[in-house]
Coordinates of C-alpha atoms in Angstrom, one line a residue:
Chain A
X561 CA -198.0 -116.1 -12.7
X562 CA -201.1 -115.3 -15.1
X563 CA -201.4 -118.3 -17.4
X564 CA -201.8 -117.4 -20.9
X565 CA -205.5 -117.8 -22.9
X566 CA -204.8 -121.1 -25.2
X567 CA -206.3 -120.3 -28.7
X568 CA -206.7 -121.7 -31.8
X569 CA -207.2 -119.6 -35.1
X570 CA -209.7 -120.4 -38.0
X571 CA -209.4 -119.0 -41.2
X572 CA -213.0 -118.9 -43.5
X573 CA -212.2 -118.5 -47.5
X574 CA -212.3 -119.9 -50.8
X575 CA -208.4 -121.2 -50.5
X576 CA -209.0 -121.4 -54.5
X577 CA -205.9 -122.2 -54.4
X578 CA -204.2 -121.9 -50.7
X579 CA -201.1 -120.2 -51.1
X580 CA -197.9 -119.4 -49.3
X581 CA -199.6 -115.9 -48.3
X582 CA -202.3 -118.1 -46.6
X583 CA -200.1 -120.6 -44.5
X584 CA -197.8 -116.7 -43.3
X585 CA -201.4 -115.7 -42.2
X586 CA -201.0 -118.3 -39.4
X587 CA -197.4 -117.3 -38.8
X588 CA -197.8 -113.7 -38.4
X589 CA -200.8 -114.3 -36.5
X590 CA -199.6 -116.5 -33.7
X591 CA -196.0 -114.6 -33.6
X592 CA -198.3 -111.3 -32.4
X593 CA -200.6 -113.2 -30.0
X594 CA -197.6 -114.4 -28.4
X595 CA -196.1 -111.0 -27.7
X596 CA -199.0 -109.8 -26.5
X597 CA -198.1 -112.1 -23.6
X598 CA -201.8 -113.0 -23.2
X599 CA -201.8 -115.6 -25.5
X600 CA -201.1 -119.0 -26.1
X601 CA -201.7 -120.3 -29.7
X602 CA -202.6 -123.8 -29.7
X603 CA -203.9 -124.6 -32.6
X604 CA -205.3 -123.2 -36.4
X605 CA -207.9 -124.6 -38.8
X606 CA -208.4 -123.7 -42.4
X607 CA -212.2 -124.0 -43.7
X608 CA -212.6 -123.7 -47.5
X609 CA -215.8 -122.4 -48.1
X610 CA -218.4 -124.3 -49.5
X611 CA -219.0 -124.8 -53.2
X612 CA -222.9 -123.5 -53.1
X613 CA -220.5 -119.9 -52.3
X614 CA -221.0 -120.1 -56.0
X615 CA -218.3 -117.8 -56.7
X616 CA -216.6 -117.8 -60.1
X617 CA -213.6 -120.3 -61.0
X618 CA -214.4 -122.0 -57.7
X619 CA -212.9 -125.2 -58.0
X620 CA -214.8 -128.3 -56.5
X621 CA -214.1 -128.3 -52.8
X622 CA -212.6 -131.4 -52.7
X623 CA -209.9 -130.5 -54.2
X624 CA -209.6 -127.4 -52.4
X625 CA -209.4 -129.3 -49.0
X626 CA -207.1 -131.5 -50.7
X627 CA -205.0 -129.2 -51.8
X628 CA -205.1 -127.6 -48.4
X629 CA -204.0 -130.7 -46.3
X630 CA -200.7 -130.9 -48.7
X631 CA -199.8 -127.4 -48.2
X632 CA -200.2 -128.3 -44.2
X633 CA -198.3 -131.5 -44.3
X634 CA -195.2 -129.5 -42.7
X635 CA -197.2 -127.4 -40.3
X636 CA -197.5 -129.1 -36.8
X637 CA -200.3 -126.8 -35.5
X638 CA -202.7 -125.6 -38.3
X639 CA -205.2 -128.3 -39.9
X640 CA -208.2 -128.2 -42.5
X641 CA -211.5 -129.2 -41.5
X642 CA -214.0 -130.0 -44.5
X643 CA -216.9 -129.3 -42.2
X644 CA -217.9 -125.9 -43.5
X645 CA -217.4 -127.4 -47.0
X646 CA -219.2 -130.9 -46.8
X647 CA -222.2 -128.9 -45.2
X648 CA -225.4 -129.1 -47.3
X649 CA -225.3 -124.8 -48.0
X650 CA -223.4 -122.2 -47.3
X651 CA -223.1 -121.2 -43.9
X652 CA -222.1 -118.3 -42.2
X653 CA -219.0 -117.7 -40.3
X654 CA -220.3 -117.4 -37.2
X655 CA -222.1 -120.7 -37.7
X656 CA -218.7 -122.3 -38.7
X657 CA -217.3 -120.6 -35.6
X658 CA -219.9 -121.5 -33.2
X659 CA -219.1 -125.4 -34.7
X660 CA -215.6 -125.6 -34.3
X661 CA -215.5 -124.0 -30.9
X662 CA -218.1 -126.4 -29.2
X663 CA -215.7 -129.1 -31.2
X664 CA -212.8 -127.1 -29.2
X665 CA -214.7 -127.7 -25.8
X666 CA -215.7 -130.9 -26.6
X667 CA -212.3 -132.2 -27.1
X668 CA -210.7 -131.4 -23.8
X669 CA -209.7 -133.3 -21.3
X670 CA -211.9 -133.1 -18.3
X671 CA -208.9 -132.1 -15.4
X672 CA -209.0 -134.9 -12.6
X673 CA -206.9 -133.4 -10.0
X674 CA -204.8 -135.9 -7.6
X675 CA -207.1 -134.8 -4.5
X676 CA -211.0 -133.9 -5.1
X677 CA -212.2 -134.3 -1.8
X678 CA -211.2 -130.2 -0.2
X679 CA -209.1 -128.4 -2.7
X680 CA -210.8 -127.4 -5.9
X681 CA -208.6 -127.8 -9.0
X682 CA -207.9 -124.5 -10.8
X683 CA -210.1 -124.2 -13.8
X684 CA -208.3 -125.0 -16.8
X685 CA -208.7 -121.5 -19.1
X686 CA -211.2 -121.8 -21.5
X687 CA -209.8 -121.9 -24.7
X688 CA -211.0 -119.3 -27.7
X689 CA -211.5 -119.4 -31.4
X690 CA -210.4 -116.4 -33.0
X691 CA -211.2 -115.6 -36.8
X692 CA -208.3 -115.2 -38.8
X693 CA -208.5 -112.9 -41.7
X694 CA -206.9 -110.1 -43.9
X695 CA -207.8 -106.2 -43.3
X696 CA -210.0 -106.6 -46.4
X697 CA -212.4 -109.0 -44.9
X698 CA -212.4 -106.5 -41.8
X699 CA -213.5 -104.3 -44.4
X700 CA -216.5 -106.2 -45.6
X701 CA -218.6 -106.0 -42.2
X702 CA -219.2 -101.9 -43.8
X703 CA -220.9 -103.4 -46.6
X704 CA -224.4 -102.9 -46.5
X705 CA -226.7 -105.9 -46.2
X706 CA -224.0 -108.0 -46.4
X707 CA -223.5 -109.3 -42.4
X708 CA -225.9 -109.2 -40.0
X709 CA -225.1 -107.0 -37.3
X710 CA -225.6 -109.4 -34.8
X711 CA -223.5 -111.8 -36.3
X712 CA -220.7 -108.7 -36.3
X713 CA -221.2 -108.9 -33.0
X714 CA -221.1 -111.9 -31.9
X715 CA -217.8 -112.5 -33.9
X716 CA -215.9 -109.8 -32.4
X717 CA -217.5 -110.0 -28.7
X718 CA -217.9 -114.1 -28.1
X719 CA -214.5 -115.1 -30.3
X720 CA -212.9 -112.1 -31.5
X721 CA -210.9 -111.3 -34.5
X722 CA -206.6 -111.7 -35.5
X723 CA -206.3 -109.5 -38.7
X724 CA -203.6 -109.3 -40.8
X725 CA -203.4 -106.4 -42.6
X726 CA -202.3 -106.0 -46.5
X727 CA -200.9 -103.3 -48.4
X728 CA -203.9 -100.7 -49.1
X729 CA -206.3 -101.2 -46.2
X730 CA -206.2 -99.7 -42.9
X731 CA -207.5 -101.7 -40.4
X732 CA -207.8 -98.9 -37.6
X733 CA -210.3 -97.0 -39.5
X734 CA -212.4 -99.5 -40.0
X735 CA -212.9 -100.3 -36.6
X736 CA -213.1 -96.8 -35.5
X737 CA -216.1 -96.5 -38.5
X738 CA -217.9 -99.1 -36.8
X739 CA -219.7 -98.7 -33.7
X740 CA -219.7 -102.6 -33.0
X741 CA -216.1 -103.1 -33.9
X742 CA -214.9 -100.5 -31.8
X743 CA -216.9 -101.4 -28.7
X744 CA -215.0 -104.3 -29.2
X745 CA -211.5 -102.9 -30.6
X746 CA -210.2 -104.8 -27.7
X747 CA -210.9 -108.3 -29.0
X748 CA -210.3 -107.1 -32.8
X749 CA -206.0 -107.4 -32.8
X750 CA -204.4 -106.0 -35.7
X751 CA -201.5 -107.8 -37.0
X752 CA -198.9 -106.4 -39.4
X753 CA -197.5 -108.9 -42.1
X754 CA -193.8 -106.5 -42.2
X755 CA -193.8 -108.5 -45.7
X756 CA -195.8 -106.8 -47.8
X757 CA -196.8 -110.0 -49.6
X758 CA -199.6 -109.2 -52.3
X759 CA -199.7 -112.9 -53.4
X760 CA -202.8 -113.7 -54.3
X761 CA -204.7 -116.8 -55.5
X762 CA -206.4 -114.6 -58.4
X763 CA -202.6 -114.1 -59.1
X764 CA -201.8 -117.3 -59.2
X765 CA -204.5 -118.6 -61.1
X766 CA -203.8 -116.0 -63.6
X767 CA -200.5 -117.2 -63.5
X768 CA -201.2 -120.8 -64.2
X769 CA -203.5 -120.8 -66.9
X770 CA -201.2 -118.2 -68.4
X771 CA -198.6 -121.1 -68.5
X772 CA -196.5 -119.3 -66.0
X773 CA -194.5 -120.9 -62.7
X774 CA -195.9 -120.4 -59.5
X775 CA -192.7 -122.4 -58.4
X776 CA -192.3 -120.9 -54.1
X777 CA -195.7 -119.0 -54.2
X778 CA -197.4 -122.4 -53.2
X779 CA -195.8 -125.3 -51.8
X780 CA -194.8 -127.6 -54.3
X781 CA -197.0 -130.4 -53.4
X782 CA -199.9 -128.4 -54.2
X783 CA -199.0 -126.8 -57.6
X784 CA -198.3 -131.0 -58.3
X785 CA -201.6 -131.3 -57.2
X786 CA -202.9 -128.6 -59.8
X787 CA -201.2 -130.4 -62.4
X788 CA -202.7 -133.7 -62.4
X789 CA -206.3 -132.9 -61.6
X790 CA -205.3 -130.1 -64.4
X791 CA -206.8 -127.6 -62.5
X792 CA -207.0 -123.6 -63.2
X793 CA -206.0 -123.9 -67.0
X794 CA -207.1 -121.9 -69.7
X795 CA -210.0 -123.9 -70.2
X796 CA -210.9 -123.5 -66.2
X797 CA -213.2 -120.2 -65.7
X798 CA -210.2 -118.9 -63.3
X799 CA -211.3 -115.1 -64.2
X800 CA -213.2 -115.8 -60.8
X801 CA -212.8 -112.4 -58.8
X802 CA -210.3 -110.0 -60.5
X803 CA -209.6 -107.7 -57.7
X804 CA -209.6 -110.6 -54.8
X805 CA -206.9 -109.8 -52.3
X806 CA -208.5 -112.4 -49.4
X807 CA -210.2 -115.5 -49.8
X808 CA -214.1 -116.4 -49.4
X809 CA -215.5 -113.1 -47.8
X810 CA -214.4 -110.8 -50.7
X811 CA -216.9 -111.1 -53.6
X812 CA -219.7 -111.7 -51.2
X813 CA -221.1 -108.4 -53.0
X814 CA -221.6 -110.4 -56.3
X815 CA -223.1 -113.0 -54.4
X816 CA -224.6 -111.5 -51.8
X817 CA -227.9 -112.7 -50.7
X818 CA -229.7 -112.1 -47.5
X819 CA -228.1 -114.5 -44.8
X820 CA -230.7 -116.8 -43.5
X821 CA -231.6 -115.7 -39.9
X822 CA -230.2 -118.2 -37.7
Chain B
X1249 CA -186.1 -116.3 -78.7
X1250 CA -184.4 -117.7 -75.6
X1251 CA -184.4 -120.9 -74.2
X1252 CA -183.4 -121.4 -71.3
X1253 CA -181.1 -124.2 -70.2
X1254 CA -180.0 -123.5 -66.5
X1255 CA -179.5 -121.3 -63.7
X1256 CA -176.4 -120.9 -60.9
X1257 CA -176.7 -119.2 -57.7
X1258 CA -173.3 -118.1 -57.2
X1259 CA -173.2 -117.0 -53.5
X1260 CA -170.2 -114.2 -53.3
X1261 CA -167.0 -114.6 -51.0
X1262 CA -166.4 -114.2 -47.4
X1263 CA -163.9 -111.5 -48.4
X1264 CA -166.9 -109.2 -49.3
X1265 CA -166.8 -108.7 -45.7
X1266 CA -170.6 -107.5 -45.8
X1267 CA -171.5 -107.6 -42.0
X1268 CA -173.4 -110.5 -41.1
X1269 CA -172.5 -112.2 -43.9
X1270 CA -172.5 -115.8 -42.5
X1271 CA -169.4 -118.6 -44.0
X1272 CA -169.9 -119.2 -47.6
X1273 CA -169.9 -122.8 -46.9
X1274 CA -173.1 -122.5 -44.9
X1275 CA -174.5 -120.0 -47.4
X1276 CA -174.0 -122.4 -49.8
X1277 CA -175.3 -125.6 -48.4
X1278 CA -178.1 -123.3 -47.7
X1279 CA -178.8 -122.5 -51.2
X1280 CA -177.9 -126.3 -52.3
X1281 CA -180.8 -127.3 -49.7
X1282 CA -183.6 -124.6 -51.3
X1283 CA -182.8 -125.8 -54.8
X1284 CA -183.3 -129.6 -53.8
X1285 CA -186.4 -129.5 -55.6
X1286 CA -185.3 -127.4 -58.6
X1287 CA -184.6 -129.4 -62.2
X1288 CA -183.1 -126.7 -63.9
X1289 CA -181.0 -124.2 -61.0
X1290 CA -177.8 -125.1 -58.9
X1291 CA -175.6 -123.7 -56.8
X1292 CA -171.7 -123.5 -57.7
X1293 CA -169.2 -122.8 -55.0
X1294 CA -166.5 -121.8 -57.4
X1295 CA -166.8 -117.6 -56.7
X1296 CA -166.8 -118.5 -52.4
X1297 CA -164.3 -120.5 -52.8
X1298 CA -161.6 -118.1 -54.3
X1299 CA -158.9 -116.4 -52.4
X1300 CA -160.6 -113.0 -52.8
X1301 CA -163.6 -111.5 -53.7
X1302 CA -164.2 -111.9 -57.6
X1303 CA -165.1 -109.2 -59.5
X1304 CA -169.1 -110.2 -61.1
X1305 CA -167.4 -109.5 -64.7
X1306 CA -164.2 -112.4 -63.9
X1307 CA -167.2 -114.6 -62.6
X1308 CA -169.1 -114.2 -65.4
X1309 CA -166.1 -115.1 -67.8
X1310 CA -165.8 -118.1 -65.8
X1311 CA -168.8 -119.4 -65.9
X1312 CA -169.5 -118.9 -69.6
X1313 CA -166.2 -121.2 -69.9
X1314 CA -166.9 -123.7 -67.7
X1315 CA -170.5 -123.5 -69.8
X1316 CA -168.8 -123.5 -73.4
X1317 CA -166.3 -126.7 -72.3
X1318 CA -169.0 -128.6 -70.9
X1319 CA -171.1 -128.6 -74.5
X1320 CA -170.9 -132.4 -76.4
X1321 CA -168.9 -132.0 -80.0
X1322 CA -171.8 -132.2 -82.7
X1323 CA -171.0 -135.0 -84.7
X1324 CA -173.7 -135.7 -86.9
X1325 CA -173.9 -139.5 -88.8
X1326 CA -172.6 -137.2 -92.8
X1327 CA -169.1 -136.0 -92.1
X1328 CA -168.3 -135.8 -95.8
X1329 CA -170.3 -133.3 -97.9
X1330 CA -173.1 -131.7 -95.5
X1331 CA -172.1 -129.3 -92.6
X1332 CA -173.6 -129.8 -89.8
X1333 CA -175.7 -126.9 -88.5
X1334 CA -173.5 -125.4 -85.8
X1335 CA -175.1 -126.0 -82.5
X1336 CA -175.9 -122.1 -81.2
X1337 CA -173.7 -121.1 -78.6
X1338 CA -175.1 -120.9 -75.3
X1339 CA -175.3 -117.5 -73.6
X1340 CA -174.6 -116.7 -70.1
X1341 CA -176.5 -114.0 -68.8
X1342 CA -176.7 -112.1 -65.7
X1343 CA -179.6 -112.5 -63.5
X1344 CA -180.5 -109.3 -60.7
X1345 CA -182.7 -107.2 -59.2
X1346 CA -183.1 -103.5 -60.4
X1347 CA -181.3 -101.9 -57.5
X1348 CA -178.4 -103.7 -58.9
X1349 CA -178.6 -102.1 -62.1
X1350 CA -178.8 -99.0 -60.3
X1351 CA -175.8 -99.5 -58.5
X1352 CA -174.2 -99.1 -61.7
X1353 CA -174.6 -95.2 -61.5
X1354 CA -172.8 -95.5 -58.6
X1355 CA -169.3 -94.1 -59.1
X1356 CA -165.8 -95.8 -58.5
X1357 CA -168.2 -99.2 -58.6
X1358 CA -168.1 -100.5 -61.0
X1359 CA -165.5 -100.3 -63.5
X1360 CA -167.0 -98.8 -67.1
X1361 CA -165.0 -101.5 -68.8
X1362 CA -166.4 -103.9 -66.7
X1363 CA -170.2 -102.5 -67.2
X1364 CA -169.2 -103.0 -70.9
X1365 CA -168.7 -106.6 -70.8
X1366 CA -171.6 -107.7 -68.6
X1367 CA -174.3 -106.2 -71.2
X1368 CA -172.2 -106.3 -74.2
X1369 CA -170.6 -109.6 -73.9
X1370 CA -173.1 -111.8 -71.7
X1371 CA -176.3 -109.5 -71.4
X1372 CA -178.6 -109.1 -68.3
X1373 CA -182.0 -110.1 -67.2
X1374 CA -183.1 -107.9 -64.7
X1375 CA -186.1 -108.4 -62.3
X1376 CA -187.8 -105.3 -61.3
X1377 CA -188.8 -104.8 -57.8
X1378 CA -191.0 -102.3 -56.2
X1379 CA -189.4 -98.9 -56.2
X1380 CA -187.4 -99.3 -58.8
X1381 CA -187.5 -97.9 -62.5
X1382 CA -184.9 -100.1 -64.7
X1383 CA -185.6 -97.9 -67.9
X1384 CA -184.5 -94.9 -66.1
X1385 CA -181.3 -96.6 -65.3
X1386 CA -180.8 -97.8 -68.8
X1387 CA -181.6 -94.4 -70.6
X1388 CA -179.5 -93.0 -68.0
X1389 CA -176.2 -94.3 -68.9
X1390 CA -174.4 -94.3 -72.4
X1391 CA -172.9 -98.0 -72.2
X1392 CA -176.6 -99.4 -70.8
X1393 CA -177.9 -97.4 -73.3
X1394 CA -176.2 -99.0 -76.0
X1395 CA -176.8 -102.3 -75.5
X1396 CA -180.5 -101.9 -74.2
X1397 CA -181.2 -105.0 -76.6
X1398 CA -179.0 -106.9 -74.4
X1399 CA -180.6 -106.0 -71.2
X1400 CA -184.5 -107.8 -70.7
X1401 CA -186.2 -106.1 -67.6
X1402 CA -188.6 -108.6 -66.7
X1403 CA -191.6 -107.6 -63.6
X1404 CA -192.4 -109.5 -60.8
X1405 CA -196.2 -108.8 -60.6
X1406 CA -196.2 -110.1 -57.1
X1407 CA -194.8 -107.4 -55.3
X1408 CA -193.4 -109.5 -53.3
X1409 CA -190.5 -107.4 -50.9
X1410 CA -189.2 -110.5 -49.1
X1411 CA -185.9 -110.0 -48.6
X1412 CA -183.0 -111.5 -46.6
X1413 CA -182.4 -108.5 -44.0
X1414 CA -186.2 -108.9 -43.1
X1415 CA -185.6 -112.6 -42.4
X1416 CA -181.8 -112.2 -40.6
X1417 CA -184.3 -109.7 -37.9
X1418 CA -187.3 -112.0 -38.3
X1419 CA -184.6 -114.9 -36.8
X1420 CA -183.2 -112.6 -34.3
X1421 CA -186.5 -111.6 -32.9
X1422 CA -187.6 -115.1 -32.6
X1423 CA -190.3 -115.0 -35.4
X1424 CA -191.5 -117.8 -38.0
X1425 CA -190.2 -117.5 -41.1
X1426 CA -191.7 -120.7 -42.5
X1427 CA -193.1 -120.0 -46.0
X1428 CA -190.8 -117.2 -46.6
X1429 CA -187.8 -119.9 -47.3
X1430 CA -187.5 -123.5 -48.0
X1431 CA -188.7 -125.9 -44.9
X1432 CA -185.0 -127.5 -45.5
X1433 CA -182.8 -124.3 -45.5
X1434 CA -185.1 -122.8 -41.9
X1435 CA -183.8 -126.5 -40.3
X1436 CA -180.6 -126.0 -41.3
X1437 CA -180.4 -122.9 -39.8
X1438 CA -181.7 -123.6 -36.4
X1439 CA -179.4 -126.7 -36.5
X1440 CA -176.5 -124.3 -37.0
X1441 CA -177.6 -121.4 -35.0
X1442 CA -177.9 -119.2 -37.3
X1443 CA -179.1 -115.5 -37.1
X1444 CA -179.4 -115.3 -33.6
X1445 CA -179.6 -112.5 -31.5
X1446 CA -176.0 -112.8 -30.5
X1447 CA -175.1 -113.2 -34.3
X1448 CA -174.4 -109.7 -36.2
X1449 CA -177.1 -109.8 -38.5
X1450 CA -177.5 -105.8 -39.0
X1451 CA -175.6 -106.3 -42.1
X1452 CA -176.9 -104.3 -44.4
X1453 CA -180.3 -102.8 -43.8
X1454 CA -182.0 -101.1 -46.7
X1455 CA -180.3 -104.5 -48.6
X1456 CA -182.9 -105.6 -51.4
X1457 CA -180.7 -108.0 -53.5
X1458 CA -178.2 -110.2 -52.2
X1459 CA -174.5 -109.7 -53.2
X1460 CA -174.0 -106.5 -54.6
X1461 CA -176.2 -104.0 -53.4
X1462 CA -174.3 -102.5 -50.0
X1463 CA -171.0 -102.8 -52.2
X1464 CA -171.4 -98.4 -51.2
X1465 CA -170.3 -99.8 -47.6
X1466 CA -167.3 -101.4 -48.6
X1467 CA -166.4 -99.9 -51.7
X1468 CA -162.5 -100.5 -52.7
X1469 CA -161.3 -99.6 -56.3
X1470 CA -161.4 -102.9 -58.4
X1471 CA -158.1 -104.4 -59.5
X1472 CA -157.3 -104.2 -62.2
X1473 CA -158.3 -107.4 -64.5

């Protein structure tokens, strides 16, 4: 019997703040992998982006990890790693990718079979980080000047991509508009989110410093959170990104700078 | 001009016979679990535990009683030459999605008397959900016409289409629906064994609010109150 591929999922963005929509991202995610049969979902990390990301109403990235590890403190599989954040500058995805999965090979147990001497133990598979991420981020890698292509490249060919798509974007076309994504279409795999959940944490911060509840749109230890660091009121610059439907990659545009060449 | 003072999730009776409807009494420790963390909403048996279904009008009127016994007597520390101002008189108002509002087109339904009462005597605050246009309801019927005042459409921004039918298949199929509900009520239902694949949980498909839209399915003439 073919064993399945272990993976572990890593979603990049500003998490500004994590939401309910965020922590179904995982969900959906490892519910597709798993039908495919090919797939065995061992793990997901969540890396807010850095503060030097420099984007609008971006609260201090402390608190986002913070506010992160709360919302996770009833998941049993997905994490948040403050790596990306605590890193002196921003850093590309495929940096924080190439980090977390030498941290992934790192951590395994080296497999000691019972008898070395003639048989040779079956490799244990190799597991793989896959980026996590809405349709809209998908979207982004069209934007001139705003990924390398060799970085596109090395996202979908050495880890590959799990995208979840929203309401308004269709993730097919943009694959079949790139050549590089649809050379690699087969590592790209589209999951549908049935809910069409168009939560957002532009929404929400609207929301809050509108005085409004955000009661079951974030877990309540999170919007507790929010409250006693007062976060996101009217005083807060949460006008951030008005139209920001995925967190960190969107916005890059107002931001965008050319990525250092690694 | 409103403030609000409480909410009840009143979770309707077996004898709705909506298929897939699971027992009240798990349906209701269900909702009892979700609002663990709410100060202001509760749940209240009283409709599930009827002999019959209960008409939403002959809930209503039970509620608002239960609502005006429960209020302290105003006695202020002058009982002999100034009135005390009269404490205003709570209001008990319907809460519902717009397709339930719509249902009230729906003939042999509801009863007009009935329709009457909910927005005349209680009012209704109706959440609008995607597909739905409340003022076309209102402006097209007489009696929600009338008292338009009495009915407050309020929008969800977050267009947000969870429903219940999409978590009953979500179960079925084996799927997470962590996030979509309260951690409490999913572990309640896999302790019970809910919405499995051997349980009916078809019910009602196209189902966008809980309770009274499908009522087309098993439509009976009201009795008469």
């Amino acid at each position: 019997m073919k064993s399945r591929i272990p993976v572990v999922l890593l979603a990049c963005g500003s998490f500004n703040p994590i939401t309910n929509m965020h922590l179904r991202l995982f969900e959906v995610a490892r519910d597709h992998l798993h039908q495919t049969g090919m797939y065995q979902v061992i793990g997901g990390i969540i890396s807010p982006v850095n503060d030097h990301y420099r984007k609008q109403g971006l609260v201090a990235a402390h608190h986002r990890v913070a506010m992160a590890r709360l919302a996770l403190q009833t998941s049993d599989w997905v994490r948040v790693d403050p790596w990306e954040s605590e890193q002196l500058q921003w850093t590309e995805t495929v940096k924080v990718l190439r980090h977390h999965h030498s941290e992934l090979l790192r951590s395994l147990p080296r497999r000691e079979g019972p008898d070395h001497s003639r048989a040779r133990t079956a490799p244990t598979a190799v597991p793989e980080l896959k980026l996590l991420c809405g349709a809209d981020v998908l979207k982004t890698f069209q934007t001139p000047n705003l990924w390398k292509d060799a970085h596109i490249q090395e996202i979908v060919e050495k880890f590959g991509v799990v995208c979840v798509s929203r309401t308004g974007h269709n993730p097919k076309e943009y694959i079949s508009g790139s050549p590089i994504l649809h050379r690699y279409r087969h590592n790209i795999h589209l999951a549908r989110e049935p809910v069409q959940n168009e939560l957002s944490s532009t929404y929400v911060r609207q929301a809050l410093s509108q005085g409004h509840s955000v009661k079951y749109l974030l877990p309540d230890a999170v919007i507790t959170y929010i409250r006693d660091h007062n976060l996101y009121t009217r005083d807060s610059s949460w006008k951030g990104s008005s139209t920001q439907r995925s967190e960190g990659k969107t916005g890059w545009e107002e931001s965008a700078s050319p990525q250092n060449s690694s």
